[in-house]
């Protein structure tokens, strides 16, 4: 994952509600899986192991966001558990075990989560974050982003 992608995911996370956090986790998971395959193809086993572990952690977080109380949630959780099993097998065997297939499975789930996100009217999960405004200003063909205010007095914990 590049520094630019990390910056983008950080920005998205600060403004996201619960359903968008699931979309972010899927995107991060896919990037880590793709990075693991790339590292394996380049025969860089240290990076391969690192990206598989990061994909497992991200995928575990994704599974914890799914509600197993209803039938649809259980079905989605079964698919996610299968993918997690493939990640574990890939880590143990030090060779990608159907990771490309797992990425296709995540792509198949993505439209359903996008549809749920469109119906979700909940506000952002994180409170007391800066509002980010993006638009074309005086940058030469560059999208400039600015924070709403510089008042840090009501952020964080108060004792």
PDB file of C-alpha atoms in Angstrom:
ATOM      1  CA  UNK A   1       0.000   0.000   0.000  1.00  0.00           C
ATOM      2  CA  UNK A   2       1.395   3.372  -0.970  1.00  0.00           C
ATOM      3  CA  UNK A   3       1.574   6.412   1.277  1.00  0.00           C
ATOM      4  CA  UNK A   4      -1.005   8.117  -0.929  1.00  0.00           C
ATOM      5  CA  UNK A   5      -3.433   5.208  -0.436  1.00  0.00           C
ATOM      6  CA  UNK A   6      -2.874   5.303   3.317  1.00  0.00           C
ATOM      7  CA  UNK A   7      -3.616   9.033   3.328  1.00  0.00           C
ATOM      8  CA  UNK A   8      -6.780   8.459   1.272  1.00  0.00           C
ATOM      9  CA  UNK A   9      -8.032   5.676   3.572  1.00  0.00           C
ATOM     10  CA  UNK A  10      -7.309   7.801   6.640  1.00  0.00           C
ATOM     11  CA  UNK A  11      -9.362  10.644   5.203  1.00  0.00           C
ATOM     12  CA  UNK A  12     -12.201   8.317   4.201  1.00  0.00           C
ATOM     13  CA  UNK A  13     -12.216   6.685   7.647  1.00  0.00           C
ATOM     14  CA  UNK A  14     -12.583   9.987   9.505  1.00  0.00           C
ATOM     15  CA  UNK A  15     -15.707  10.854   7.511  1.00  0.00           C
ATOM     16  CA  UNK A  16     -17.238   7.330   7.267  1.00  0.00           C
ATOM     17  CA  UNK A  17     -20.310   5.773   8.824  1.00  0.00           C
ATOM     18  CA  UNK A  18     -20.574   2.070   9.711  1.00  0.00           C
ATOM     19  CA  UNK A  19     -21.520   0.866   6.229  1.00  0.00           C
ATOM     20  CA  UNK A  20     -18.741   2.861   4.575  1.00  0.00           C
ATOM     21  CA  UNK A  21     -16.210   1.425   7.026  1.00  0.00           C
ATOM     22  CA  UNK A  22     -17.042  -2.020   5.632  1.00  0.00           C
ATOM     23  CA  UNK A  23     -16.365  -0.733   2.101  1.00  0.00           C
ATOM     24  CA  UNK A  24     -13.050   0.714   3.271  1.00  0.00           C
ATOM     25  CA  UNK A  25     -12.053  -2.584   4.886  1.00  0.00           C
ATOM     26  CA  UNK A  26     -12.855  -4.461   1.672  1.00  0.00           C
ATOM     27  CA  UNK A  27     -10.723  -2.022  -0.337  1.00  0.00           C
ATOM     28  CA  UNK A  28      -7.810  -2.318   2.091  1.00  0.00           C
ATOM     29  CA  UNK A  29      -8.132  -6.109   2.146  1.00  0.00           C
ATOM     30  CA  UNK A  30      -8.004  -6.278  -1.663  1.00  0.00           C
ATOM     31  CA  UNK A  31      -4.934  -4.029  -1.779  1.00  0.00           C
ATOM     32  CA  UNK A  32      -3.068  -6.168   0.758  1.00  0.00           C
ATOM     33  CA  UNK A  33      -3.954  -9.350  -1.130  1.00  0.00           C
ATOM     34  CA  UNK A  34      -2.785  -7.808  -4.394  1.00  0.00           C
ATOM     35  CA  UNK A  35       0.441  -6.609  -2.757  1.00  0.00           C
ATOM     36  CA  UNK A  36       1.020 -10.128  -1.406  1.00  0.00           C
ATOM     37  CA  UNK A  37       0.642 -11.654  -4.869  1.00  0.00           C
ATOM     38  CA  UNK A  38       3.018  -9.051  -6.313  1.00  0.00           C
ATOM     39  CA  UNK A  39       5.593  -9.750  -3.599  1.00  0.00           C
ATOM     40  CA  UNK A  40       5.294 -13.496  -4.228  1.00  0.00           C
ATOM     41  CA  UNK A  41       5.772 -13.005  -7.970  1.00  0.00           C
ATOM     42  CA  UNK A  42       8.908 -10.972  -7.206  1.00  0.00           C
ATOM     43  CA  UNK A  43      10.063 -13.783  -4.882  1.00  0.00           C
ATOM     44  CA  UNK A  44      10.180 -11.417  -1.906  1.00  0.00           C
ATOM     45  CA  UNK A  45       8.974 -13.777   0.828  1.00  0.00           C
ATOM     46  CA  UNK A  46       9.473 -11.263   3.652  1.00  0.00           C
ATOM     47  CA  UNK A  47       7.108  -8.775   2.036  1.00  0.00           C
ATOM     48  CA  UNK A  48       4.760 -11.600   1.034  1.00  0.00           C
ATOM     49  CA  UNK A  49       4.441 -12.749   4.653  1.00  0.00           C
ATOM     50  CA  UNK A  50       3.983  -9.164   5.837  1.00  0.00           C
ATOM     51  CA  UNK A  51       1.141  -8.470   3.381  1.00  0.00           C
ATOM     52  CA  UNK A  52      -0.586 -11.784   4.106  1.00  0.00           C
ATOM     53  CA  UNK A  53      -0.545 -10.958   7.833  1.00  0.00           C
ATOM     54  CA  UNK A  54      -1.908  -7.462   7.156  1.00  0.00           C
ATOM     55  CA  UNK A  55      -4.627  -8.951   4.935  1.00  0.00           C
ATOM     56  CA  UNK A  56      -5.524 -11.443   7.694  1.00  0.00           C
ATOM     57  CA  UNK A  57      -5.801  -8.649  10.283  1.00  0.00           C
ATOM     58  CA  UNK A  58      -7.898  -6.491   7.979  1.00  0.00           C
ATOM     59  CA  UNK A  59     -10.089  -9.444   7.029  1.00  0.00           C
ATOM     60  CA  UNK A  60     -10.591 -10.355  10.686  1.00  0.00           C
ATOM     61  CA  UNK A  61     -11.758  -6.789  11.324  1.00  0.00           C
ATOM     62  CA  UNK A  62     -14.118  -7.089   8.356  1.00  0.00           C
ATOM     63  CA  UNK A  63     -15.606 -10.318   9.715  1.00  0.00           C
ATOM     64  CA  UNK A  64     -16.193  -8.702  13.101  1.00  0.00           C
ATOM     65  CA  UNK A  65     -18.238  -5.950  11.405  1.00  0.00           C
ATOM     66  CA  UNK A  66     -20.789  -8.438  10.032  1.00  0.00           C
ATOM     67  CA  UNK A  67     -23.871  -9.181  12.116  1.00  0.00           C
ATOM     68  CA  UNK A  68     -24.315 -12.980  12.408  1.00  0.00           C
ATOM     69  CA  UNK A  69     -27.799 -12.626  13.927  1.00  0.00           C
ATOM     70  CA  UNK A  70     -29.684 -12.729  10.629  1.00  0.00           C
ATOM     71  CA  UNK A  71     -29.543 -15.264   7.806  1.00  0.00           C
ATOM     72  CA  UNK A  72     -27.918 -12.951   5.231  1.00  0.00           C
ATOM     73  CA  UNK A  73     -25.228 -11.994   7.725  1.00  0.00           C
ATOM     74  CA  UNK A  74     -24.428 -15.655   8.345  1.00  0.00           C
ATOM     75  CA  UNK A  75     -24.149 -16.328   4.607  1.00  0.00           C
ATOM     76  CA  UNK A  76     -21.775 -13.407   4.111  1.00  0.00           C
ATOM     77  CA  UNK A  77     -19.800 -14.478   7.167  1.00  0.00           C
ATOM     78  CA  UNK A  78     -19.397 -17.979   5.702  1.00  0.00           C
ATOM     79  CA  UNK A  79     -17.895 -16.503   2.535  1.00  0.00           C
ATOM     80  CA  UNK A  80     -15.582 -14.282   4.595  1.00  0.00           C
ATOM     81  CA  UNK A  81     -14.508 -17.258   6.729  1.00  0.00           C
ATOM     82  CA  UNK A  82     -13.620 -19.187   3.578  1.00  0.00           C
ATOM     83  CA  UNK A  83     -11.468 -16.274   2.409  1.00  0.00           C
ATOM     84  CA  UNK A  84      -9.824 -16.076   5.828  1.00  0.00           C
ATOM     85  CA  UNK A  85      -9.043 -19.794   5.626  1.00  0.00           C
ATOM     86  CA  UNK A  86      -7.355 -19.231   2.262  1.00  0.00           C
ATOM     87  CA  UNK A  87      -5.279 -16.421   3.806  1.00  0.00           C
ATOM     88  CA  UNK A  88      -4.213 -18.693   6.670  1.00  0.00           C
ATOM     89  CA  UNK A  89      -3.301 -21.460   4.196  1.00  0.00           C
ATOM     90  CA  UNK A  90      -1.321 -18.928   2.159  1.00  0.00           C
ATOM     91  CA  UNK A  91       0.606 -17.878   5.246  1.00  0.00           C
ATOM     92  CA  UNK A  92       1.351 -21.451   6.328  1.00  0.00           C
ATOM     93  CA  UNK A  93       2.322 -22.777   2.889  1.00  0.00           C
ATOM     94  CA  UNK A  94       4.127 -19.541   1.968  1.00  0.00           C
ATOM     95  CA  UNK A  95       2.395 -19.661  -1.403  1.00  0.00           C
ATOM     96  CA  UNK A  96      -0.802 -17.910  -2.557  1.00  0.00           C
ATOM     97  CA  UNK A  97      -3.715 -20.294  -2.066  1.00  0.00           C
ATOM     98  CA  UNK A  98      -6.573 -19.060  -4.289  1.00  0.00           C
ATOM     99  CA  UNK A  99      -5.973 -15.428  -3.315  1.00  0.00           C
ATOM    100  CA  UNK A 100      -6.972 -14.232  -6.782  1.00  0.00           C
ATOM    101  CA  UNK A 101     -10.212 -16.206  -6.397  1.00  0.00           C
ATOM    102  CA  UNK A 102     -10.761 -14.621  -2.976  1.00  0.00           C
ATOM    103  CA  UNK A 103     -10.372 -11.161  -4.486  1.00  0.00           C
ATOM    104  CA  UNK A 104     -13.063 -12.044  -7.042  1.00  0.00           C
ATOM    105  CA  UNK A 105     -15.314 -13.198  -4.185  1.00  0.00           C
ATOM    106  CA  UNK A 106     -14.822  -9.845  -2.430  1.00  0.00           C
ATOM    107  CA  UNK A 107     -15.624  -8.086  -5.715  1.00  0.00           C
ATOM    108  CA  UNK A 108     -18.849 -10.105  -5.870  1.00  0.00           C
ATOM    109  CA  UNK A 109     -19.853  -8.974  -2.363  1.00  0.00           C
ATOM    110  CA  UNK A 110     -18.933  -5.335  -2.993  1.00  0.00           C
ATOM    111  CA  UNK A 111     -22.089  -4.244  -4.929  1.00  0.00           C
ATOM    112  CA  UNK A 112     -24.337  -5.472  -2.101  1.00  0.00           C
ATOM    113  CA  UNK A 113     -22.359  -3.502   0.472  1.00  0.00           C
ATOM    114  CA  UNK A 114     -22.403  -0.438  -1.798  1.00  0.00           C
ATOM    115  CA  UNK A 115     -26.203  -0.725  -2.061  1.00  0.00           C
ATOM    116  CA  UNK A 116     -26.461  -0.944   1.747  1.00  0.00           C
ATOM    117  CA  UNK A 117     -24.226   2.111   2.055  1.00  0.00           C
ATOM    118  CA  UNK A 118     -26.515   4.089  -0.280  1.00  0.00           C
ATOM    119  CA  UNK A 119     -29.480   3.272   1.963  1.00  0.00           C
ATOM    120  CA  UNK A 120     -27.576   4.079   5.178  1.00  0.00           C
ATOM    121  CA  UNK A 121     -28.405   7.563   6.488  1.00  0.00           C
ATOM    122  CA  UNK A 122     -26.334   7.292   9.653  1.00  0.00           C
ATOM    123  CA  UNK A 123     -23.768   9.975  10.424  1.00  0.00           C
ATOM    124  CA  UNK A 124     -20.015   9.504  10.691  1.00  0.00           C
ATOM    125  CA  UNK A 125     -18.765   7.078  13.334  1.00  0.00           C
ATOM    126  CA  UNK A 126     -15.937   9.355  14.434  1.00  0.00           C
ATOM    127  CA  UNK A 127     -16.984  12.484  16.266  1.00  0.00           C
ATOM    128  CA  UNK A 128     -14.972  15.686  16.769  1.00  0.00           C
ATOM    129  CA  UNK A 129     -13.065  15.305  13.512  1.00  0.00           C
ATOM    130  CA  UNK A 130     -12.387  18.117  11.111  1.00  0.00           C
ATOM    131  CA  UNK A 131     -14.706  18.541   8.177  1.00  0.00           C
ATOM    132  CA  UNK A 132     -12.783  18.239   4.927  1.00  0.00           C
ATOM    133  CA  UNK A 133     -13.709  20.442   2.021  1.00  0.00           C
ATOM    134  CA  UNK A 134     -12.314  19.602  -1.398  1.00  0.00           C
ATOM    135  CA  UNK A 135     -12.462  21.707  -4.487  1.00  0.00           C
ATOM    136  CA  UNK A 136     -10.471  23.342  -7.176  1.00  0.00           C
ATOM    137  CA  UNK A 137      -8.924  26.480  -5.754  1.00  0.00           C
ATOM    138  CA  UNK A 138      -5.733  28.204  -6.794  1.00  0.00           C
ATOM    139  CA  UNK A 139      -3.772  24.973  -7.336  1.00  0.00           C
ATOM    140  CA  UNK A 140      -2.603  24.498 -10.909  1.00  0.00           C
ATOM    141  CA  UNK A 141      -4.920  21.668 -11.955  1.00  0.00           C
ATOM    142  CA  UNK A 142      -4.648  20.119  -8.487  1.00  0.00           C
ATOM    143  CA  UNK A 143      -7.465  19.249  -6.114  1.00  0.00           C
ATOM    144  CA  UNK A 144      -6.787  21.066  -2.846  1.00  0.00           C
ATOM    145  CA  UNK A 145      -8.301  19.890   0.406  1.00  0.00           C
ATOM    146  CA  UNK A 146      -8.694  22.093   3.434  1.00  0.00           C
ATOM    147  CA  UNK A 147      -9.885  21.525   6.969  1.00  0.00           C
ATOM    148  CA  UNK A 148     -12.941  23.340   8.264  1.00  0.00           C
ATOM    149  CA  UNK A 149     -11.376  24.896  11.337  1.00  0.00           C
ATOM    150  CA  UNK A 150      -8.221  24.941  13.364  1.00  0.00           C
ATOM    151  CA  UNK A 151      -9.989  24.924  16.739  1.00  0.00           C
ATOM    152  CA  UNK A 152      -8.578  21.961  18.657  1.00  0.00           C
ATOM    153  CA  UNK A 153     -10.126  22.874  22.000  1.00  0.00           C
ATOM    154  CA  UNK A 154     -13.076  20.449  21.782  1.00  0.00           C
ATOM    155  CA  UNK A 155     -11.174  17.443  20.407  1.00  0.00           C
ATOM    156  CA  UNK A 156      -9.955  14.392  22.259  1.00  0.00           C
ATOM    157  CA  UNK A 157     -10.567  13.487  25.877  1.00  0.00           C
ATOM    158  CA  UNK A 158     -11.449  15.895  28.645  1.00  0.00           C
ATOM    159  CA  UNK A 159     -10.779  15.215  32.274  1.00  0.00           C
TER     160      UNK A 159
END
